[in-house]
Every structure is written in structure tokens, then in C-alpha cells.
């Protein structure tokens, strides 16, 4: 157990879905929304997919807030990304949790001590994707609170 609390709060819940519009409709039926949607071409944002190595893949995402927590829905638009692979293997569901921290270096050090490395598209000091899939069942994202 770390000596101090390094994660301050959950910031985001990421879910992979097969049909973004239908999923948004279901969430809105439960009063969750409004949703902001974006089509994203990976080559416009960051480097290769963290698992497949594919440099150019497309996803459509939707974002909504419940209090301080952001819900991110991710629909792969091709079969090139780890999101598409996740959908194929698991049929969708919880993909990642994102946390806020005041000390990203301490989080990275803790993970390193446990043999867990940041994923390639991490961008310290802003944020880091961490491959905790084998330990937690899903990757985590950690955002540096100094930049949020």
C-alpha cells in the first residue's frame, strides 16, 4: 500500500459499445446526458494504437457527465484498434477507468515497482495510460490534476 493516497478521484469510466446511438438512447432513458459526440481519427490525436500498433484507426465517442465523473462511450468505426478487438472478444463493456492524481510521477513509480509500464501514447506530465489489464482486468488512465 502506498504511504499516501495517490489517486484523488475517479474522473472517467470508459465503455466500448457496438452502437453508439442506441447506447446513448438507452442512457438517456435513464436520465443520463446530454451527450457530446466526436468522430476521432487516431492519426490526428496520438500515435499508434497501444495494443495493435495500428497508426490510423477511427472511433466515435460520446461524453456525458454525472457529477464529477465523465462517462465515455467508444464505438470502433473499423477493425484496426484495440477497441475493435475488445468489442470482438468481450462484446463491449468496461474498457478503462481514469483517475486524477496530484503526483503522476509517484503513480508511474508505483506501477514501475510492480512491473507495470505506461503505454506508448502516454503524454507525461499531462496523463498516462497504464497497462494494468493483467493486474486489474482493464487499463487505467491517470490525469495530472495540475493540467485539468
PDB file of N, CA, C and O in Angstrom, residues 78-143:
ATOM      1  N   UNK A  78     -13.838   0.897 -37.346  1.00  0.00           N
ATOM      2  CA  UNK A  78     -13.151  -0.038 -38.226  1.00  0.00           C
ATOM      3  C   UNK A  78     -12.644  -1.185 -37.357  1.00  0.00           C
ATOM      4  O   UNK A  78     -12.934  -1.235 -36.163  1.00  0.00           O
ATOM      5  N   UNK A  79     -11.882  -2.090 -37.929  1.00  0.00           N
ATOM      6  CA  UNK A  79     -11.384  -3.231 -37.154  1.00  0.00           C
ATOM      7  C   UNK A  79      -9.900  -3.115 -36.820  1.00  0.00           C
ATOM      8  O   UNK A  79      -9.248  -4.114 -36.554  1.00  0.00           O
ATOM      9  N   UNK A  80      -9.369  -1.901 -36.793  1.00  0.00           N
ATOM     10  CA  UNK A  80      -7.934  -1.691 -36.648  1.00  0.00           C
ATOM     11  C   UNK A  80      -7.459  -1.418 -35.228  1.00  0.00           C
ATOM     12  O   UNK A  80      -6.269  -1.462 -34.960  1.00  0.00           O
ATOM     13  N   UNK A  81      -8.361  -1.100 -34.322  1.00  0.00           N
ATOM     14  CA  UNK A  81      -7.947  -0.655 -32.993  1.00  0.00           C
ATOM     15  C   UNK A  81      -8.152  -1.727 -31.933  1.00  0.00           C
ATOM     16  O   UNK A  81      -8.843  -2.718 -32.135  1.00  0.00           O
ATOM     17  N   UNK A  82      -7.542  -1.489 -30.781  1.00  0.00           N
ATOM     18  CA  UNK A  82      -7.783  -2.377 -29.650  1.00  0.00           C
ATOM     19  C   UNK A  82      -9.220  -2.271 -29.174  1.00  0.00           C
ATOM     20  O   UNK A  82      -9.740  -3.200 -28.580  1.00  0.00           O
ATOM     21  N   UNK A  83      -9.905  -1.158 -29.474  1.00  0.00           N
ATOM     22  CA  UNK A  83     -11.319  -1.048 -29.128  1.00  0.00           C
ATOM     23  C   UNK A  83     -12.133  -2.056 -29.947  1.00  0.00           C
ATOM     24  O   UNK A  83     -13.051  -2.692 -29.438  1.00  0.00           O
ATOM     25  N   UNK A  84     -11.795  -2.209 -31.228  1.00  0.00           N
ATOM     26  CA  UNK A  84     -12.466  -3.193 -32.082  1.00  0.00           C
ATOM     27  C   UNK A  84     -12.169  -4.604 -31.594  1.00  0.00           C
ATOM     28  O   UNK A  84     -13.061  -5.463 -31.554  1.00  0.00           O
ATOM     29  N   UNK A  85     -10.939  -4.838 -31.215  1.00  0.00           N
ATOM     30  CA  UNK A  85     -10.546  -6.145 -30.688  1.00  0.00           C
ATOM     31  C   UNK A  85     -11.291  -6.447 -29.386  1.00  0.00           C
ATOM     32  O   UNK A  85     -11.783  -7.552 -29.169  1.00  0.00           O
ATOM     33  N   UNK A  86     -11.393  -5.443 -28.531  1.00  0.00           N
ATOM     34  CA  UNK A  86     -12.117  -5.572 -27.268  1.00  0.00           C
ATOM     35  C   UNK A  86     -13.572  -5.936 -27.534  1.00  0.00           C
ATOM     36  O   UNK A  86     -14.137  -6.840 -26.904  1.00  0.00           O
ATOM     37  N   UNK A  87     -14.197  -5.226 -28.483  1.00  0.00           N
ATOM     38  CA  UNK A  87     -15.591  -5.478 -28.835  1.00  0.00           C
ATOM     39  C   UNK A  87     -15.761  -6.901 -29.371  1.00  0.00           C
ATOM     40  O   UNK A  87     -16.698  -7.613 -28.990  1.00  0.00           O
ATOM     41  N   UNK A  88     -14.840  -7.334 -30.206  1.00  0.00           N
ATOM     42  CA  UNK A  88     -14.902  -8.677 -30.789  1.00  0.00           C
ATOM     43  C   UNK A  88     -14.759  -9.747 -29.702  1.00  0.00           C
ATOM     44  O   UNK A  88     -15.498 -10.727 -29.682  1.00  0.00           O
ATOM     45  N   UNK A  89     -13.819  -9.547 -28.793  1.00  0.00           N
ATOM     46  CA  UNK A  89     -13.536 -10.553 -27.763  1.00  0.00           C
ATOM     47  C   UNK A  89     -14.538 -10.544 -26.617  1.00  0.00           C
ATOM     48  O   UNK A  89     -14.901 -11.590 -26.095  1.00  0.00           O
ATOM     49  N   UNK A  90     -14.956  -9.361 -26.196  1.00  0.00           N
ATOM     50  CA  UNK A  90     -15.767  -9.260 -24.982  1.00  0.00           C
ATOM     51  C   UNK A  90     -17.192  -8.782 -25.232  1.00  0.00           C
ATOM     52  O   UNK A  90     -18.000  -8.758 -24.307  1.00  0.00           O
ATOM     53  N   UNK A  91     -17.475  -8.343 -26.456  1.00  0.00           N
ATOM     54  CA  UNK A  91     -18.823  -7.876 -26.749  1.00  0.00           C
ATOM     55  C   UNK A  91     -19.132  -6.505 -26.183  1.00  0.00           C
ATOM     56  O   UNK A  91     -20.281  -6.111 -26.079  1.00  0.00           O
ATOM     57  N   UNK A  92     -18.114  -5.769 -25.789  1.00  0.00           N
ATOM     58  CA  UNK A  92     -18.311  -4.446 -25.211  1.00  0.00           C
ATOM     59  C   UNK A  92     -18.260  -4.494 -23.701  1.00  0.00           C
ATOM     60  O   UNK A  92     -18.088  -5.549 -23.091  1.00  0.00           O
ATOM     61  N   UNK A  93     -18.387  -3.305 -23.092  1.00  0.00           N
ATOM     62  CA  UNK A  93     -18.388  -3.210 -21.639  1.00  0.00           C
ATOM     63  C   UNK A  93     -17.291  -2.302 -21.120  1.00  0.00           C
ATOM     64  O   UNK A  93     -16.730  -1.494 -21.869  1.00  0.00           O
ATOM     65  N   UNK A  94     -16.977  -2.471 -19.827  1.00  0.00           N
ATOM     66  CA  UNK A  94     -15.977  -1.626 -19.182  1.00  0.00           C
ATOM     67  C   UNK A  94     -14.627  -1.786 -19.858  1.00  0.00           C
ATOM     68  O   UNK A  94     -14.092  -2.891 -19.939  1.00  0.00           O
ATOM     69  N   UNK A  95     -14.097  -0.683 -20.357  1.00  0.00           N
ATOM     70  CA  UNK A  95     -12.797  -0.704 -21.014  1.00  0.00           C
ATOM     71  C   UNK A  95     -11.703  -0.132 -20.126  1.00  0.00           C
ATOM     72  O   UNK A  95     -10.613  -0.679 -20.038  1.00  0.00           O
ATOM     73  N   UNK A  96     -11.979   1.007 -19.466  1.00  0.00           N
ATOM     74  CA  UNK A  96     -10.970   1.612 -18.609  1.00  0.00           C
ATOM     75  C   UNK A  96     -11.609   2.516 -17.564  1.00  0.00           C
ATOM     76  O   UNK A  96     -12.749   2.935 -17.712  1.00  0.00           O
ATOM     77  N   UNK A  97     -10.840   2.784 -16.531  1.00  0.00           N
ATOM     78  CA  UNK A  97     -11.166   3.813 -15.551  1.00  0.00           C
ATOM     79  C   UNK A  97     -10.070   4.845 -15.618  1.00  0.00           C
ATOM     80  O   UNK A  97      -8.899   4.507 -15.843  1.00  0.00           O
ATOM     81  N   UNK A  98     -10.428   6.095 -15.440  1.00  0.00           N
ATOM     82  CA  UNK A  98      -9.435   7.167 -15.403  1.00  0.00           C
ATOM     83  C   UNK A  98      -9.492   7.818 -14.021  1.00  0.00           C
ATOM     84  O   UNK A  98     -10.577   8.021 -13.469  1.00  0.00           O
ATOM     85  N   UNK A  99      -8.317   8.096 -13.491  1.00  0.00           N
ATOM     86  CA  UNK A  99      -8.182   8.683 -12.168  1.00  0.00           C
ATOM     87  C   UNK A  99      -7.446  10.008 -12.252  1.00  0.00           C
ATOM     88  O   UNK A  99      -6.652  10.226 -13.169  1.00  0.00           O
ATOM     89  N   UNK A 100      -7.681  10.870 -11.286  1.00  0.00           N
ATOM     90  CA  UNK A 100      -6.910  12.100 -11.134  1.00  0.00           C
ATOM     91  C   UNK A 100      -5.868  11.899 -10.061  1.00  0.00           C
ATOM     92  O   UNK A 100      -6.100  11.203  -9.073  1.00  0.00           O
ATOM     93  N   UNK A 101      -4.714  12.516 -10.258  1.00  0.00           N
ATOM     94  CA  UNK A 101      -3.658  12.484  -9.268  1.00  0.00           C
ATOM     95  C   UNK A 101      -2.980  13.843  -9.209  1.00  0.00           C
ATOM     96  O   UNK A 101      -2.979  14.582 -10.194  1.00  0.00           O
ATOM     97  N   UNK A 102      -2.417  14.148  -8.060  1.00  0.00           N
ATOM     98  CA  UNK A 102      -1.603  15.362  -7.922  1.00  0.00           C
ATOM     99  C   UNK A 102      -0.143  15.063  -8.208  1.00  0.00           C
ATOM    100  O   UNK A 102       0.663  15.975  -8.307  1.00  0.00           O
ATOM    101  N   UNK A 103       0.202  13.777  -8.324  1.00  0.00           N
ATOM    102  CA  UNK A 103       1.598  13.380  -8.454  1.00  0.00           C
ATOM    103  C   UNK A 103       1.732  12.211  -9.427  1.00  0.00           C
ATOM    104  O   UNK A 103       1.825  11.052  -9.019  1.00  0.00           O
ATOM    105  N   UNK A 104       1.715  12.518 -10.719  1.00  0.00           N
ATOM    106  CA  UNK A 104       1.809  11.485 -11.746  1.00  0.00           C
ATOM    107  C   UNK A 104       3.115  10.697 -11.622  1.00  0.00           C
ATOM    108  O   UNK A 104       3.132   9.481 -11.823  1.00  0.00           O
ATOM    109  N   UNK A 105       4.195  11.360 -11.256  1.00  0.00           N
ATOM    110  CA  UNK A 105       5.472  10.653 -11.108  1.00  0.00           C
ATOM    111  C   UNK A 105       5.382   9.542 -10.068  1.00  0.00           C
ATOM    112  O   UNK A 105       5.927   8.453 -10.262  1.00  0.00           O
ATOM    113  N   UNK A 106       4.689   9.800  -8.957  1.00  0.00           N
ATOM    114  CA  UNK A 106       4.532   8.771  -7.917  1.00  0.00           C
ATOM    115  C   UNK A 106       3.705   7.598  -8.419  1.00  0.00           C
ATOM    116  O   UNK A 106       3.986   6.439  -8.095  1.00  0.00           O
ATOM    117  N   UNK A 107       2.673   7.878  -9.217  1.00  0.00           N
ATOM    118  CA  UNK A 107       1.861   6.808  -9.788  1.00  0.00           C
ATOM    119  C   UNK A 107       2.723   5.953 -10.714  1.00  0.00           C
ATOM    120  O   UNK A 107       2.709   4.713 -10.638  1.00  0.00           O
ATOM    121  N   UNK A 108       3.496   6.605 -11.570  1.00  0.00           N
ATOM    122  CA  UNK A 108       4.354   5.867 -12.504  1.00  0.00           C
ATOM    123  C   UNK A 108       5.418   5.068 -11.766  1.00  0.00           C
ATOM    124  O   UNK A 108       5.735   3.936 -12.146  1.00  0.00           O
ATOM    125  N   UNK A 109       5.951   5.622 -10.691  1.00  0.00           N
ATOM    126  CA  UNK A 109       6.945   4.909  -9.876  1.00  0.00           C
ATOM    127  C   UNK A 109       6.316   3.685  -9.209  1.00  0.00           C
ATOM    128  O   UNK A 109       6.896   2.596  -9.203  1.00  0.00           O
ATOM    129  N   UNK A 110       5.132   3.846  -8.631  1.00  0.00           N
ATOM    130  CA  UNK A 110       4.425   2.733  -8.005  1.00  0.00           C
ATOM    131  C   UNK A 110       4.183   1.622  -9.025  1.00  0.00           C
ATOM    132  O   UNK A 110       4.426   0.448  -8.748  1.00  0.00           O
ATOM    133  N   UNK A 111       3.718   1.990 -10.202  1.00  0.00           N
ATOM    134  CA  UNK A 111       3.457   0.999 -11.251  1.00  0.00           C
ATOM    135  C   UNK A 111       4.750   0.317 -11.687  1.00  0.00           C
ATOM    136  O   UNK A 111       4.784  -0.909 -11.861  1.00  0.00           O
ATOM    137  N   UNK A 112       5.806   1.083 -11.851  1.00  0.00           N
ATOM    138  CA  UNK A 112       7.105   0.523 -12.236  1.00  0.00           C
ATOM    139  C   UNK A 112       7.589  -0.495 -11.205  1.00  0.00           C
ATOM    140  O   UNK A 112       8.090  -1.561 -11.560  1.00  0.00           O
ATOM    141  N   UNK A 113       7.407  -0.169  -9.927  1.00  0.00           N
ATOM    142  CA  UNK A 113       7.795  -1.092  -8.850  1.00  0.00           C
ATOM    143  C   UNK A 113       7.030  -2.405  -8.938  1.00  0.00           C
ATOM    144  O   UNK A 113       7.496  -3.435  -8.457  1.00  0.00           O
ATOM    145  N   UNK A 114       5.851  -2.369  -9.541  1.00  0.00           N
ATOM    146  CA  UNK A 114       5.020  -3.565  -9.682  1.00  0.00           C
ATOM    147  C   UNK A 114       5.176  -4.210 -11.064  1.00  0.00           C
ATOM    148  O   UNK A 114       4.435  -5.117 -11.424  1.00  0.00           O
ATOM    149  N   UNK A 115       6.129  -3.697 -11.853  1.00  0.00           N
ATOM    150  CA  UNK A 115       6.382  -4.259 -13.169  1.00  0.00           C
ATOM    151  C   UNK A 115       5.378  -3.840 -14.228  1.00  0.00           C
ATOM    152  O   UNK A 115       5.244  -4.487 -15.260  1.00  0.00           O
ATOM    153  N   UNK A 116       4.676  -2.737 -13.981  1.00  0.00           N
ATOM    154  CA  UNK A 116       3.658  -2.251 -14.913  1.00  0.00           C
ATOM    155  C   UNK A 116       4.177  -0.980 -15.577  1.00  0.00           C
ATOM    156  O   UNK A 116       4.611  -0.052 -14.893  1.00  0.00           O
ATOM    157  N   UNK A 117       4.107  -0.952 -16.901  1.00  0.00           N
ATOM    158  CA  UNK A 117       4.663   0.188 -17.639  1.00  0.00           C
ATOM    159  C   UNK A 117       3.571   1.049 -18.259  1.00  0.00           C
ATOM    160  O   UNK A 117       2.486   0.559 -18.575  1.00  0.00           O
ATOM    161  N   UNK A 118       3.900   2.330 -18.475  1.00  0.00           N
ATOM    162  CA  UNK A 118       2.971   3.187 -19.227  1.00  0.00           C
ATOM    163  C   UNK A 118       2.875   2.687 -20.663  1.00  0.00           C
ATOM    164  O   UNK A 118       3.810   2.097 -21.194  1.00  0.00           O
ATOM    165  N   UNK A 119       1.749   2.925 -21.283  1.00  0.00           N
ATOM    166  CA  UNK A 119       1.545   2.552 -22.676  1.00  0.00           C
ATOM    167  C   UNK A 119       2.088   3.648 -23.583  1.00  0.00           C
ATOM    168  O   UNK A 119       2.224   4.802 -23.160  1.00  0.00           O
ATOM    169  N   UNK A 120       2.406   3.324 -24.830  1.00  0.00           N
ATOM    170  CA  UNK A 120       3.112   4.262 -25.723  1.00  0.00           C
ATOM    171  C   UNK A 120       2.480   5.630 -25.915  1.00  0.00           C
ATOM    172  O   UNK A 120       3.191   6.612 -26.043  1.00  0.00           O
ATOM    173  N   UNK A 121       1.143   5.723 -25.956  1.00  0.00           N
ATOM    174  CA  UNK A 121       0.565   7.035 -26.226  1.00  0.00           C
ATOM    175  C   UNK A 121       0.409   7.890 -24.987  1.00  0.00           C
ATOM    176  O   UNK A 121      -0.282   8.895 -25.002  1.00  0.00           O
ATOM    177  N   UNK A 122       1.067   7.522 -23.914  1.00  0.00           N
ATOM    178  CA  UNK A 122       1.080   8.359 -22.719  1.00  0.00           C
ATOM    179  C   UNK A 122       1.778   9.668 -23.028  1.00  0.00           C
ATOM    180  O   UNK A 122       2.632   9.739 -23.909  1.00  0.00           O
ATOM    181  N   UNK A 123       1.402  10.700 -22.289  1.00  0.00           N
ATOM    182  CA  UNK A 123       1.981  12.025 -22.522  1.00  0.00           C
ATOM    183  C   UNK A 123       2.292  12.710 -21.190  1.00  0.00           C
ATOM    184  O   UNK A 123       1.698  13.728 -20.858  1.00  0.00           O
ATOM    185  N   UNK A 124       3.212  12.120 -20.402  1.00  0.00           N
ATOM    186  CA  UNK A 124       3.594  12.822 -19.173  1.00  0.00           C
ATOM    187  C   UNK A 124       4.150  14.195 -19.540  1.00  0.00           C
ATOM    188  O   UNK A 124       4.782  14.312 -20.578  1.00  0.00           O
ATOM    189  N   UNK A 125       3.928  15.208 -18.781  1.00  0.00           N
ATOM    190  CA  UNK A 125       3.326  15.214 -17.446  1.00  0.00           C
ATOM    191  C   UNK A 125       1.809  15.357 -17.446  1.00  0.00           C
ATOM    192  O   UNK A 125       1.204  15.463 -16.386  1.00  0.00           O
ATOM    193  N   UNK A 126       1.159  15.352 -18.616  1.00  0.00           N
ATOM    194  CA  UNK A 126      -0.296  15.550 -18.670  1.00  0.00           C
ATOM    195  C   UNK A 126      -1.079  14.331 -18.193  1.00  0.00           C
ATOM    196  O   UNK A 126      -1.949  14.422 -17.339  1.00  0.00           O
ATOM    197  N   UNK A 127      -0.795  13.185 -18.799  1.00  0.00           N
ATOM    198  CA  UNK A 127      -1.527  11.962 -18.465  1.00  0.00           C
ATOM    199  C   UNK A 127      -0.716  10.754 -18.872  1.00  0.00           C
ATOM    200  O   UNK A 127       0.250  10.858 -19.636  1.00  0.00           O
ATOM    201  N   UNK A 128      -1.146   9.611 -18.360  1.00  0.00           N
ATOM    202  CA  UNK A 128      -0.505   8.363 -18.739  1.00  0.00           C
ATOM    203  C   UNK A 128      -1.541   7.252 -18.793  1.00  0.00           C
ATOM    204  O   UNK A 128      -2.403   7.163 -17.919  1.00  0.00           O
ATOM    205  N   UNK A 129      -1.457   6.446 -19.851  1.00  0.00           N
ATOM    206  CA  UNK A 129      -2.211   5.200 -19.906  1.00  0.00           C
ATOM    207  C   UNK A 129      -1.313   4.138 -19.289  1.00  0.00           C
ATOM    208  O   UNK A 129      -0.124   4.072 -19.613  1.00  0.00           O
ATOM    209  N   UNK A 130      -1.878   3.307 -18.430  1.00  0.00           N
ATOM    210  CA  UNK A 130      -1.074   2.312 -17.739  1.00  0.00           C
ATOM    211  C   UNK A 130      -1.690   0.942 -17.971  1.00  0.00           C
ATOM    212  O   UNK A 130      -2.898   0.744 -17.776  1.00  0.00           O
ATOM    213  N   UNK A 131      -0.855  -0.003 -18.378  1.00  0.00           N
ATOM    214  CA  UNK A 131      -1.317  -1.336 -18.763  1.00  0.00           C
ATOM    215  C   UNK A 131      -1.535  -2.219 -17.531  1.00  0.00           C
ATOM    216  O   UNK A 131      -0.762  -3.119 -17.244  1.00  0.00           O
ATOM    217  N   UNK A 132      -2.618  -1.950 -16.823  1.00  0.00           N
ATOM    218  CA  UNK A 132      -2.959  -2.719 -15.623  1.00  0.00           C
ATOM    219  C   UNK A 132      -3.926  -3.861 -15.939  1.00  0.00           C
ATOM    220  O   UNK A 132      -4.504  -4.454 -15.020  1.00  0.00           O
ATOM    221  N   UNK A 133      -4.090  -4.168 -17.219  1.00  0.00           N
ATOM    222  CA  UNK A 133      -5.054  -5.187 -17.629  1.00  0.00           C
ATOM    223  C   UNK A 133      -4.861  -6.524 -16.954  1.00  0.00           C
ATOM    224  O   UNK A 133      -5.826  -7.145 -16.498  1.00  0.00           O
ATOM    225  N   UNK A 134      -3.633  -6.988 -16.845  1.00  0.00           N
ATOM    226  CA  UNK A 134      -3.376  -8.297 -16.225  1.00  0.00           C
ATOM    227  C   UNK A 134      -3.570  -8.258 -14.714  1.00  0.00           C
ATOM    228  O   UNK A 134      -3.893  -9.266 -14.101  1.00  0.00           O
ATOM    229  N   UNK A 135      -3.374  -7.104 -14.117  1.00  0.00           N
ATOM    230  CA  UNK A 135      -3.496  -6.977 -12.655  1.00  0.00           C
ATOM    231  C   UNK A 135      -4.918  -6.607 -12.228  1.00  0.00           C
ATOM    232  O   UNK A 135      -5.402  -7.104 -11.220  1.00  0.00           O
ATOM    233  N   UNK A 136      -5.580  -5.712 -12.979  1.00  0.00           N
ATOM    234  CA  UNK A 136      -6.897  -5.211 -12.595  1.00  0.00           C
ATOM    235  C   UNK A 136      -8.029  -5.662 -13.515  1.00  0.00           C
ATOM    236  O   UNK A 136      -9.194  -5.464 -13.199  1.00  0.00           O
ATOM    237  N   UNK A 137      -7.677  -6.175 -14.686  1.00  0.00           N
ATOM    238  CA  UNK A 137      -8.694  -6.582 -15.649  1.00  0.00           C
ATOM    239  C   UNK A 137      -9.002  -5.541 -16.699  1.00  0.00           C
ATOM    240  O   UNK A 137      -9.768  -5.782 -17.619  1.00  0.00           O
ATOM    241  N   UNK A 138      -8.389  -4.357 -16.568  1.00  0.00           N
ATOM    242  CA  UNK A 138      -8.588  -3.272 -17.529  1.00  0.00           C
ATOM    243  C   UNK A 138      -7.450  -2.274 -17.347  1.00  0.00           C
ATOM    244  O   UNK A 138      -6.863  -2.178 -16.274  1.00  0.00           O
ATOM    245  N   UNK A 139      -7.134  -1.505 -18.405  1.00  0.00           N
ATOM    246  CA  UNK A 139      -6.120  -0.459 -18.248  1.00  0.00           C
ATOM    247  C   UNK A 139      -6.694   0.731 -17.478  1.00  0.00           C
ATOM    248  O   UNK A 139      -7.912   0.889 -17.374  1.00  0.00           O
ATOM    249  N   UNK A 140      -5.797   1.538 -16.929  1.00  0.00           N
ATOM    250  CA  UNK A 140      -6.225   2.785 -16.304  1.00  0.00           C
ATOM    251  C   UNK A 140      -5.580   3.945 -17.025  1.00  0.00           C
ATOM    252  O   UNK A 140      -4.543   3.801 -17.674  1.00  0.00           O
ATOM    253  N   UNK A 141      -6.230   5.090 -16.933  1.00  0.00           N
ATOM    254  CA  UNK A 141      -5.662   6.355 -17.379  1.00  0.00           C
ATOM    255  C   UNK A 141      -5.478   7.175 -16.115  1.00  0.00           C
ATOM    256  O   UNK A 141      -6.322   7.137 -15.214  1.00  0.00           O
ATOM    257  N   UNK A 142      -4.403   7.911 -16.054  1.00  0.00           N
ATOM    258  CA  UNK A 142      -4.163   8.785 -14.894  1.00  0.00           C
ATOM    259  C   UNK A 142      -3.883  10.176 -15.419  1.00  0.00           C
ATOM    260  O   UNK A 142      -2.969  10.379 -16.222  1.00  0.00           O
ATOM    261  N   UNK A 143      -4.702  11.138 -14.977  1.00  0.00           N
ATOM    262  CA  UNK A 143      -4.570  12.523 -15.372  1.00  0.00           C
ATOM    263  C   UNK A 143      -3.905  13.318 -14.261  1.00  0.00           C
ATOM    264  O   UNK A 143      -4.298  13.207 -13.093  1.00  0.00           O
TER     265      UNK A 143
END
